[in-house]
Short mmCIF file of C-alpha atoms in Angstrom, two decimals:
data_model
loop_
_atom_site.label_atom_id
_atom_site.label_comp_id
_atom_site.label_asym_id
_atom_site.label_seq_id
_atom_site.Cartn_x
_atom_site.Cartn_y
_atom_site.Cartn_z
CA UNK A 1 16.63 -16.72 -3.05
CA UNK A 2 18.33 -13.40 -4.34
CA UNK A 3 17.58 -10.10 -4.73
CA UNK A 4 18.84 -6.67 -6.08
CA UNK A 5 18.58 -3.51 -4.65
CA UNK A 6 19.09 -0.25 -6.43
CA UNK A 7 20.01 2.91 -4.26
CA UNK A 8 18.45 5.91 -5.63
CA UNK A 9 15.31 6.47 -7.46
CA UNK A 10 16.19 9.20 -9.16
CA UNK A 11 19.58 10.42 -10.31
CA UNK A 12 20.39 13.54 -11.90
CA UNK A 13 23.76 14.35 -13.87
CA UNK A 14 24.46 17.15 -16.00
CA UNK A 15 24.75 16.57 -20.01
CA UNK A 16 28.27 15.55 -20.30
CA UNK A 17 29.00 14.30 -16.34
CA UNK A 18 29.93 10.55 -15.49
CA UNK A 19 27.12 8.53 -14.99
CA UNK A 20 26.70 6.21 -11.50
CA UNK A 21 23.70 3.79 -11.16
CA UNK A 22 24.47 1.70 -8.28
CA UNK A 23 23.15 -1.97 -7.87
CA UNK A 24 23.82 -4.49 -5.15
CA UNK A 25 22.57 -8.22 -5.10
CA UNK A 26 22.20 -10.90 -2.44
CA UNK A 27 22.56 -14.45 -3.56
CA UNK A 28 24.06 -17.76 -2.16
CA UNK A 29 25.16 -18.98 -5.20
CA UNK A 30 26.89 -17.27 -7.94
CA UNK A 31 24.96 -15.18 -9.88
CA UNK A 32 24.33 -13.64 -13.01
CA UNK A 33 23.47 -9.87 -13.36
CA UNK A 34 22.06 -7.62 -15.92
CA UNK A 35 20.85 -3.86 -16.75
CA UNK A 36 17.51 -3.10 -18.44
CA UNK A 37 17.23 -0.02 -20.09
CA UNK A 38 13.58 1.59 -20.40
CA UNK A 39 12.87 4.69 -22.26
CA UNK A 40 9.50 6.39 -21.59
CA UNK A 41 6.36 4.41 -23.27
CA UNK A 42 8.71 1.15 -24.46
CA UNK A 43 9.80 -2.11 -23.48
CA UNK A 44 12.98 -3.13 -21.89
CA UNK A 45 16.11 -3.03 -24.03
CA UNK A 46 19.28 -5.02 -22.53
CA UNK A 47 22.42 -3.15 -22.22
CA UNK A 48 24.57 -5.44 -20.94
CA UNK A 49 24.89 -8.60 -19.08
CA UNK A 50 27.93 -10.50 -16.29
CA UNK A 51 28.29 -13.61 -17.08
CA UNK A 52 31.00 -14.64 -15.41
CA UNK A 53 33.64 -14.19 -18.02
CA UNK A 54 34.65 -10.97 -17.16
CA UNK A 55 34.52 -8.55 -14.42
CA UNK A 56 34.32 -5.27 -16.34
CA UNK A 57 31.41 -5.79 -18.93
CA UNK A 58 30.80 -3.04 -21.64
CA UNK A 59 27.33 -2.82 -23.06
CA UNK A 60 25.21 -0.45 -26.35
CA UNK A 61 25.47 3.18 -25.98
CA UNK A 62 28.68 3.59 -24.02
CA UNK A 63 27.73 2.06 -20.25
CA UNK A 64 29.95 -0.61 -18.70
CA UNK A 65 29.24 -2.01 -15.25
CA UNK A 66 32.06 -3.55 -13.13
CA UNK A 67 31.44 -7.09 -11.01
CA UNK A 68 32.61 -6.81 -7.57
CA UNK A 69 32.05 -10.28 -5.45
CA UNK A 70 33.64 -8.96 -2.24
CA UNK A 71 31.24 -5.87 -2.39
CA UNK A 72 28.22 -7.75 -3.86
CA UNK A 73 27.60 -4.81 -6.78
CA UNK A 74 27.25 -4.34 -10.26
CA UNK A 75 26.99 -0.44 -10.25
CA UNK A 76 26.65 0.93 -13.96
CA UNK A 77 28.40 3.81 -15.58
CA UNK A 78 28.81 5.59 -18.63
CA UNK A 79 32.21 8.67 -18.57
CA UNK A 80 29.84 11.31 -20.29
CA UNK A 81 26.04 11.92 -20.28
CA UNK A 82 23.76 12.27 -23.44
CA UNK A 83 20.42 13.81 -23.45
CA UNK A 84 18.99 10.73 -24.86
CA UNK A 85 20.40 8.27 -22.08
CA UNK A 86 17.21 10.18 -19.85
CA UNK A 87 15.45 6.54 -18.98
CA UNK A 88 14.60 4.53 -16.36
CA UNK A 89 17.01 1.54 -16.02
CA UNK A 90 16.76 -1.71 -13.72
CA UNK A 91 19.38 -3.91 -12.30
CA UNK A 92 18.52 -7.66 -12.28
CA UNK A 93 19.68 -11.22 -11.23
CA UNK A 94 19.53 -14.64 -12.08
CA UNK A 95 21.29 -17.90 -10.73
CA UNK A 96 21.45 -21.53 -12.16
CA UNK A 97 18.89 -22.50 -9.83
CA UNK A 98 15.63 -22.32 -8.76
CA UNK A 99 13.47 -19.80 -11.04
CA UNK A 100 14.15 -18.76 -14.72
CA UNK A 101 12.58 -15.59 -14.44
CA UNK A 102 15.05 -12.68 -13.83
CA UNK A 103 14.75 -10.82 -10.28
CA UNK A 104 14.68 -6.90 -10.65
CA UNK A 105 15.45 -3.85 -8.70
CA UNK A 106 12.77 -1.20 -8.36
CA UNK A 107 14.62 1.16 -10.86
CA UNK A 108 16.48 4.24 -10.93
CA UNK A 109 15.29 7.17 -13.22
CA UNK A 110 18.47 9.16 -14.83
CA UNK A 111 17.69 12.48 -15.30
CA UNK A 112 19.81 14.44 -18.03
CA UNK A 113 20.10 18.10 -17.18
CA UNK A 114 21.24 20.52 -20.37
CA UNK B 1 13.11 -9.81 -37.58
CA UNK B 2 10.02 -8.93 -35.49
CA UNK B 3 10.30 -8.43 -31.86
CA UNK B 4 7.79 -9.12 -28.85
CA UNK B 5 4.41 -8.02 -29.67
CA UNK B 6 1.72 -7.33 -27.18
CA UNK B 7 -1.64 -6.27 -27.71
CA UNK B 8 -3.49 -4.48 -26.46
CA UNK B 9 -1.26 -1.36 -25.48
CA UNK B 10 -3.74 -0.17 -23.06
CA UNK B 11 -6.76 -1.69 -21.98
CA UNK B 12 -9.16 -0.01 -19.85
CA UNK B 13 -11.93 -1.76 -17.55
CA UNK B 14 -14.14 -1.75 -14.77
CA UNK B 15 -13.97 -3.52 -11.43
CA UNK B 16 -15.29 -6.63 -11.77
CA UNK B 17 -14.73 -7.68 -15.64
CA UNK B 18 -12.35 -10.40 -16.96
CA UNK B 19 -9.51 -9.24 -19.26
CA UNK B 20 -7.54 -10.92 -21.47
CA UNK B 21 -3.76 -9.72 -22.48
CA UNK B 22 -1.90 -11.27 -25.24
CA UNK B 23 1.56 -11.92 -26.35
CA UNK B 24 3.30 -12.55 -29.39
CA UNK B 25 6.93 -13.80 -29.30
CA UNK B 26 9.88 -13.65 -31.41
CA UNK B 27 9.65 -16.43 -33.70
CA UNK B 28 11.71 -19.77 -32.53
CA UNK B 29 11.58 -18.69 -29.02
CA UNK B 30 10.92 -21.81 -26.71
CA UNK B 31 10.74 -19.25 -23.24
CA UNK B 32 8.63 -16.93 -22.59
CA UNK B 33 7.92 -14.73 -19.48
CA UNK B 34 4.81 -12.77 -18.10
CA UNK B 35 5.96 -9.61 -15.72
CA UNK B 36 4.12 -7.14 -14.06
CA UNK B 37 5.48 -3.77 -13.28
CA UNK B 38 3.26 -1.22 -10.82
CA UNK B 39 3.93 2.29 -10.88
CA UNK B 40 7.20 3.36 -9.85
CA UNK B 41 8.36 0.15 -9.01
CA UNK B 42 10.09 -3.06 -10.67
CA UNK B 43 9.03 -5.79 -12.50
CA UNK B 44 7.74 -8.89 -10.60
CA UNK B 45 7.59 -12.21 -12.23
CA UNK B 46 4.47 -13.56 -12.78
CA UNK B 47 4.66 -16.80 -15.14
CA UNK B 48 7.36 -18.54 -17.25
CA UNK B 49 6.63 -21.55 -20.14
CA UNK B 50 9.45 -23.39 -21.51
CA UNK B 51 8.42 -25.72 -25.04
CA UNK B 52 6.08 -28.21 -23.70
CA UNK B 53 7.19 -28.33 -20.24
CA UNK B 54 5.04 -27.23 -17.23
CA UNK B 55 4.65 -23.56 -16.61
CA UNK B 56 6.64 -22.43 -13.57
CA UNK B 57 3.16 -20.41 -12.27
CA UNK B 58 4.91 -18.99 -8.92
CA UNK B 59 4.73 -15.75 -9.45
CA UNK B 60 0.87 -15.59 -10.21
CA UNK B 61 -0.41 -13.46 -7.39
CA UNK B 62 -3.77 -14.98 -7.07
CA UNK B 63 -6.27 -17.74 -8.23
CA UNK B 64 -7.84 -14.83 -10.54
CA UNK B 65 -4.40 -14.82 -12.64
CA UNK B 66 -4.16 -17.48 -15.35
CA UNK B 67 -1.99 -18.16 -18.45
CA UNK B 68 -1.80 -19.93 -21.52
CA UNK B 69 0.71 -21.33 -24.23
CA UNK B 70 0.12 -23.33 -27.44
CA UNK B 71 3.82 -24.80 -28.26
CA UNK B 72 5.84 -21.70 -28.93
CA UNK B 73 3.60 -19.61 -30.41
CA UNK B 74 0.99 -16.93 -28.48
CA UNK B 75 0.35 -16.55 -24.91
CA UNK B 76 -2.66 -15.21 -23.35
CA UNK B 77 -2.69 -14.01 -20.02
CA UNK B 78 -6.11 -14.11 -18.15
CA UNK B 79 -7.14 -11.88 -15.27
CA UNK B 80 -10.67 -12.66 -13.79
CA UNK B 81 -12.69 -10.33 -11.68
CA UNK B 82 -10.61 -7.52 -11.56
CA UNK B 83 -9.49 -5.57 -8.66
CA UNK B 84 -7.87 -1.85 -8.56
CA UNK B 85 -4.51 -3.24 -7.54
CA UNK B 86 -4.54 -5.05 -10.77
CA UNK B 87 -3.47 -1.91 -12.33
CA UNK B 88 -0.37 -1.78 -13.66
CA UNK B 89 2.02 -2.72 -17.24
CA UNK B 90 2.16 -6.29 -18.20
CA UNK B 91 5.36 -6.99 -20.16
CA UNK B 92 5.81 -9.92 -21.74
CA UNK B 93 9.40 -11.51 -22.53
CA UNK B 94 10.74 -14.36 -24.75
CA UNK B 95 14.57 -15.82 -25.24
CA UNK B 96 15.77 -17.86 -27.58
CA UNK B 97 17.36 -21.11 -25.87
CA UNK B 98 16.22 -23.36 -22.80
CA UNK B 99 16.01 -20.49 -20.37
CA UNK B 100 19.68 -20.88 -19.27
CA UNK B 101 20.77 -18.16 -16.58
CA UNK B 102 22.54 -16.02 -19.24
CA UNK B 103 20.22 -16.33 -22.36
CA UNK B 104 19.02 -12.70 -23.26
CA UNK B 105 15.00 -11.89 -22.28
CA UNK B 106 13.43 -9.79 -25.23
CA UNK B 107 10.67 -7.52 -24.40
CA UNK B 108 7.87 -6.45 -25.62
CA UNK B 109 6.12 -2.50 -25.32
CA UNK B 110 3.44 -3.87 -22.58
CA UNK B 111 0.15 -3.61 -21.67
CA UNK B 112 -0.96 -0.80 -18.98
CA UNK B 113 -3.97 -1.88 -17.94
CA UNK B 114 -6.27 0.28 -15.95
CA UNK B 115 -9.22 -0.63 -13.28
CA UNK B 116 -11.65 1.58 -12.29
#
């Protein structure tokens, strides 16, 4: 079975600061790992996915999120804050076996600060 | 090019009564996933159909929980007797392909249900 946890609720940066959402996964096979963005009162909007192809993966809106095996994370970041990135976003997994449906973290809410 | 459609948005009821959620996916999408999401917490699987094969229904917390899919077309998701802890937004997602391990999940706005 796997899993993802997501360390930190709530994360405040200041309007132009780097941006750190951190997400670790536990999984006996190799997996495959995404971030969900949800802004307030709509659904969830991919912003990027690892595939395996490539380590560093760059998603919409400026976020990138690096694969580290040997550490087990997929933490996301973004070099400068916006006002609009203010969402709650969700780390999830999925392997080639066992169940289809994607596993998700409990979600961390950014909070943009002027 | 419309996306996931759910209806209703929100959907009030009392203890007791049966609701019924629906979901409309993106056109040509064999897969499609039910999710619930409680308050300040993540989504948790709840059914996933694929074409004409047999629903993987492991995530359905209870006996009261059903779903259903014609082909690739609408879902319905059926909750009988409702309880308080049935509270929460039901998001519905569909992808394009077989379900492979990297195929994007689409997602519509949800359905917040409320139980008093």
């Amino acid at each position: 079975a796997q899993s993802v946890t997501q360390l930190g609720s709530h994360v405040s940066v200041s309007e132009g600061a780097l941006v750190l959402l951190r997400c670790n996964y536990s999984s006996s096979v190799p997996p495959y790992l995404f971030w969900y963005v949800q802004y307030p009162n709509q659904g969830l909007q991919l912003l990027l996915k690892y595939t395996s192809a490539a380590t560093l993966v760059k998603g919409i809106n400026g976020f990138e999120a690096e694969f580290k095996k040997s550490e087990t994370s997929f933490h996301l970041t973004k070099p400068s804050a916006h006002m609009s990135d203010a969402a709650e976003y969700f780390c999830a997994v999925r392997t080639d076996t066992g169940r289809r449906a994607l596993t998700f973290g409990s979600g961390t809410r950014l909070q943009v600060q002027p | 090019g419309a996306g996931v459609s759910q209806s209703p948005s929100n959907k009030v009821t009392e203890k007791g009564k049966d609701v019924e959620l629906r979901c409309d996916p993106i056109s040509g999408h064999t897969a499609l996933y039910w999710y619930r999401q409680r308050l300040g917490q993540g989504l948790e699987f709840l059914i996933y159909f694929q074409g004409n094969s047999a629903p993987d229904k492991s995530g359905l917390p209870s006996d009261r929980f059903s779903a259903e899919r014609t082909g690739e077309s609408v879902s319905t998701l059926t909750i009988q007797r409702t309880q308080q802890e049935d509270s929460a937004v039901y998001l519905c997602a569909s992808s394009l392909t077989s379900g492979g391990p990297t195929d994007t999940q689409y997602f519509g706005p949800g359905t917040r249900l409320t139980v008093l």
